[in-house]
Amino acid sequence: MTRSAWYRKIVMVMVTIGLFVSQIGGAVALAASTTPFGPERFAQNHATYAITTRSAYYQKIWRSAVHAWNKTGVFTFKLASSKSAQIKLTTASANQAQHLGKDVGLTEYWAKRDYLIKVSSELNPTLLHSYGYSRSDDLHVAEHELGHAMGLEHNPSKHSVMYYENRSVAIQPVDINGVKARYQTPAGQAS
Ligand SMILES: [Zn+2]
């Protein structure tokens, strides 16, 4: 074995140990205090939005979800025209709903070098009705989709608005901490 091969092997082992430790550390910290986030974020902790659904009921739901997040102070959604808004909040048509499958909500985004450029969040009225969601359940789904719009990922804990099947839980301190951490962490780095 040559000297350089030795060196490479040691570095490899070090890297493996390093990753292992940071994964364990990360998992413990996340469960305790912070909803996880992905590598993508907006450049600042604010973005513009427009509500484009024609349903007066779902306009209200989206407005309430925006208000609930704005109240936390960690991110600000600012109203803009539907042409210029970075985030569009809408409902799926019956036709689009077929593509959503079993999802009551869906968020899609376009990012450039991990900076979010355009986000679209949809609620699926057909399913929300058929599952018998209440008004507050609908609101929690909208809050969950806005969480994705800011860069949050699913929280394995049920006591988070970002639990993947969340229905009854509103924005929690762990979720507020997640957004705070997302915007204190550079784009490209996930938690
Ligand atoms: Zn989700």
mmCIF file of C-alpha atoms in Angstrom, residues 31-182:
data_model
loop_
_atom_site.group_PDB
_atom_site.id
_atom_site.type_symbol
_atom_site.label_atom_id
_atom_site.label_comp_id
_atom_site.label_asym_id
_atom_site.label_seq_id
_atom_site.Cartn_x
_atom_site.Cartn_y
_atom_site.Cartn_z
ATOM 1 C CA ALA A 31 -37.084 15.618 17.361
ATOM 2 C CA ALA A 32 -36.597 17.960 20.298
ATOM 3 C CA SER A 33 -37.091 21.398 18.879
ATOM 4 C CA THR A 34 -37.176 21.912 15.132
ATOM 5 C CA THR A 35 -39.215 20.814 12.133
ATOM 6 C CA PRO A 36 -36.770 19.747 9.384
ATOM 7 C CA PHE A 37 -36.129 21.796 6.285
ATOM 8 C CA GLY A 38 -34.780 21.082 2.818
ATOM 9 C CA PRO A 39 -31.970 22.844 0.940
ATOM 10 C CA GLU A 40 -34.285 25.340 -0.791
ATOM 11 C CA ARG A 41 -35.286 28.722 0.626
ATOM 12 C CA PHE A 42 -36.317 32.192 -0.495
ATOM 13 C CA ALA A 43 -33.501 34.749 -0.566
ATOM 14 C CA GLN A 44 -35.079 36.581 2.393
ATOM 15 C CA ASN A 45 -37.563 35.529 5.053
ATOM 16 C CA HIS A 46 -40.398 37.086 3.097
ATOM 17 C CA ALA A 47 -42.117 36.460 -0.220
ATOM 18 C CA THR A 48 -45.065 37.763 -2.198
ATOM 19 C CA TYR A 49 -48.254 35.787 -2.681
ATOM 20 C CA ALA A 50 -51.518 35.879 -4.597
ATOM 21 C CA ILE A 51 -54.648 33.853 -3.963
ATOM 22 C CA THR A 52 -55.896 32.698 -7.332
ATOM 23 C CA THR A 53 -58.696 30.266 -6.465
ATOM 24 C CA ARG A 54 -62.156 31.507 -7.399
ATOM 25 C CA SER A 55 -63.773 29.839 -4.404
ATOM 26 C CA ALA A 56 -64.641 32.446 -1.758
ATOM 27 C CA TYR A 57 -64.413 29.738 0.922
ATOM 28 C CA TYR A 58 -60.863 28.676 -0.028
ATOM 29 C CA GLN A 59 -59.769 32.296 -0.483
ATOM 30 C CA LYS A 60 -60.663 32.742 3.183
ATOM 31 C CA ILE A 61 -58.833 29.544 4.175
ATOM 32 C CA TRP A 62 -55.640 30.681 2.410
ATOM 33 C CA ARG A 63 -55.941 34.175 3.911
ATOM 34 C CA SER A 64 -56.293 32.725 7.416
ATOM 35 C CA ALA A 65 -53.273 30.433 6.887
ATOM 36 C CA VAL A 66 -51.166 33.377 5.666
ATOM 37 C CA HIS A 67 -52.301 35.406 8.676
ATOM 38 C CA ALA A 68 -51.412 32.566 11.085
ATOM 39 C CA TRP A 69 -47.846 32.323 9.709
ATOM 40 C CA ASN A 70 -47.379 36.106 9.512
ATOM 41 C CA LYS A 71 -48.363 36.341 13.187
ATOM 42 C CA THR A 72 -45.403 34.123 14.164
ATOM 43 C CA GLY A 73 -42.983 36.822 12.934
ATOM 44 C CA VAL A 74 -40.481 34.349 11.434
ATOM 45 C CA PHE A 75 -41.605 34.840 7.825
ATOM 46 C CA THR A 76 -43.798 37.408 6.083
ATOM 47 C CA PHE A 77 -46.143 36.689 3.197
ATOM 48 C CA LYS A 78 -46.901 39.939 1.357
ATOM 49 C CA LEU A 79 -49.905 40.332 -0.937
ATOM 50 C CA ALA A 80 -49.089 40.999 -4.613
ATOM 51 C CA SER A 81 -50.803 40.788 -7.989
ATOM 52 C CA SER A 82 -51.263 37.306 -9.420
ATOM 53 C CA LYS A 83 -48.890 38.240 -12.231
ATOM 54 C CA SER A 84 -45.930 39.160 -10.043
ATOM 55 C CA ALA A 85 -46.472 36.999 -6.929
ATOM 56 C CA GLN A 86 -43.767 34.472 -6.068
ATOM 57 C CA ILE A 87 -46.310 32.163 -4.417
ATOM 58 C CA LYS A 88 -49.682 31.230 -5.890
ATOM 59 C CA LEU A 89 -52.315 29.807 -3.593
ATOM 60 C CA THR A 90 -55.171 27.996 -5.256
ATOM 61 C CA THR A 91 -57.467 24.981 -5.439
ATOM 62 C CA ALA A 92 -57.280 22.024 -7.789
ATOM 63 C CA SER A 93 -60.051 21.724 -10.370
ATOM 64 C CA ALA A 94 -61.901 18.401 -10.434
ATOM 65 C CA ASN A 95 -59.687 17.451 -13.378
ATOM 66 C CA GLN A 96 -56.410 18.396 -11.633
ATOM 67 C CA ALA A 97 -57.637 16.662 -8.468
ATOM 68 C CA GLN A 98 -57.335 13.315 -10.253
ATOM 69 C CA HIS A 99 -53.586 13.887 -10.542
ATOM 70 C CA LEU A 100 -53.308 14.672 -6.839
ATOM 71 C CA GLY A 101 -54.382 11.129 -5.966
ATOM 72 C CA LYS A 102 -54.794 10.878 -2.184
ATOM 73 C CA ASP A 103 -53.221 14.249 -1.399
ATOM 74 C CA VAL A 104 -55.468 16.849 0.222
ATOM 75 C CA GLY A 105 -52.841 19.480 -0.613
ATOM 76 C CA LEU A 106 -49.832 19.816 -2.864
ATOM 77 C CA THR A 107 -46.947 22.275 -3.150
ATOM 78 C CA GLU A 108 -44.695 22.486 -6.199
ATOM 79 C CA TYR A 109 -41.736 24.791 -6.551
ATOM 80 C CA TRP A 110 -39.096 25.978 -8.971
ATOM 81 C CA ALA A 111 -35.665 26.798 -7.563
ATOM 82 C CA LYS A 112 -32.408 28.099 -8.963
ATOM 83 C CA ARG A 113 -29.231 27.180 -7.057
ATOM 84 C CA ASP A 114 -31.498 26.280 -4.113
ATOM 85 C CA TYR A 115 -33.191 29.685 -4.088
ATOM 86 C CA LEU A 116 -36.946 29.444 -4.488
ATOM 87 C CA ILE A 117 -38.236 31.436 -7.435
ATOM 88 C CA LYS A 118 -41.820 30.308 -7.845
ATOM 89 C CA VAL A 119 -44.088 28.224 -5.642
ATOM 90 C CA SER A 120 -47.579 26.922 -6.250
ATOM 91 C CA SER A 121 -49.714 25.452 -3.464
ATOM 92 C CA GLU A 122 -53.024 23.766 -4.124
ATOM 93 C CA LEU A 123 -55.777 22.491 -1.900
ATOM 94 C CA ASN A 124 -57.864 19.580 -3.133
ATOM 95 C CA PRO A 125 -61.540 20.423 -2.349
ATOM 96 C CA THR A 126 -62.853 17.116 -3.728
ATOM 97 C CA LEU A 127 -60.887 15.095 -1.164
ATOM 98 C CA LEU A 128 -61.275 17.588 1.679
ATOM 99 C CA HIS A 129 -65.043 17.205 1.249
ATOM 100 C CA SER A 130 -65.037 13.452 0.892
ATOM 101 C CA TYR A 131 -62.867 13.001 4.009
ATOM 102 C CA GLY A 132 -65.220 15.296 5.921
ATOM 103 C CA TYR A 133 -62.554 17.853 6.913
ATOM 104 C CA SER A 134 -63.847 20.687 9.097
ATOM 105 C CA ARG A 135 -63.011 24.340 8.469
ATOM 106 C CA SER A 136 -60.144 24.188 10.971
ATOM 107 C CA ASP A 137 -58.856 20.940 9.389
ATOM 108 C CA ASP A 138 -58.825 22.725 6.001
ATOM 109 C CA LEU A 139 -56.940 25.619 7.595
ATOM 110 C CA HIS A 140 -54.291 23.246 9.005
ATOM 111 C CA VAL A 141 -53.760 21.720 5.554
ATOM 112 C CA ALA A 142 -53.272 25.234 4.137
ATOM 113 C CA GLU A 143 -50.791 26.046 6.950
ATOM 114 C CA HIS A 144 -48.953 22.788 6.134
ATOM 115 C CA GLU A 145 -48.664 23.688 2.434
ATOM 116 C CA LEU A 146 -47.372 27.179 3.325
ATOM 117 C CA GLY A 147 -44.774 25.411 5.483
ATOM 118 C CA HIS A 148 -43.562 23.603 2.342
ATOM 119 C CA ALA A 149 -43.691 26.911 0.424
ATOM 120 C CA MET A 150 -41.160 28.397 2.898
ATOM 121 C CA GLY A 151 -38.909 25.319 2.682
ATOM 122 C CA LEU A 152 -40.078 23.087 5.540
ATOM 123 C CA GLU A 153 -40.145 19.313 5.174
ATOM 124 C CA HIS A 154 -42.293 16.762 6.998
ATOM 125 C CA ASN A 155 -41.866 16.342 10.738
ATOM 126 C CA PRO A 156 -42.123 12.701 11.929
ATOM 127 C CA SER A 157 -43.812 13.997 15.097
ATOM 128 C CA LYS A 158 -47.620 14.250 15.142
ATOM 129 C CA HIS A 159 -47.335 17.444 17.198
ATOM 130 C CA SER A 160 -46.343 19.498 14.208
ATOM 131 C CA VAL A 161 -48.314 21.184 11.437
ATOM 132 C CA MET A 162 -45.765 19.479 9.137
ATOM 133 C CA TYR A 163 -46.674 15.890 10.108
ATOM 134 C CA TYR A 164 -47.285 14.314 6.692
ATOM 135 C CA GLU A 165 -50.913 13.388 7.398
ATOM 136 C CA ASN A 166 -51.640 16.388 9.585
ATOM 137 C CA ARG A 167 -55.259 17.405 9.927
ATOM 138 C CA SER A 168 -55.970 18.576 13.463
ATOM 139 C CA VAL A 169 -52.736 20.325 14.485
ATOM 140 C CA ALA A 170 -52.076 24.053 13.918
ATOM 141 C CA ILE A 171 -48.638 25.744 13.636
ATOM 142 C CA GLN A 172 -46.512 24.611 16.623
ATOM 143 C CA PRO A 173 -43.370 26.090 18.253
ATOM 144 C CA VAL A 174 -41.317 23.305 16.543
ATOM 145 C CA ASP A 175 -42.573 24.574 13.176
ATOM 146 C CA ILE A 176 -41.791 28.211 13.994
ATOM 147 C CA ASN A 177 -38.299 27.090 15.068
ATOM 148 C CA GLY A 178 -37.971 25.195 11.769
ATOM 149 C CA VAL A 179 -38.667 28.312 9.696
ATOM 150 C CA LYS A 180 -36.354 30.382 11.905
ATOM 151 C CA ALA A 181 -33.580 27.806 11.440
ATOM 152 C CA ARG A 182 -34.277 27.549 7.685
#
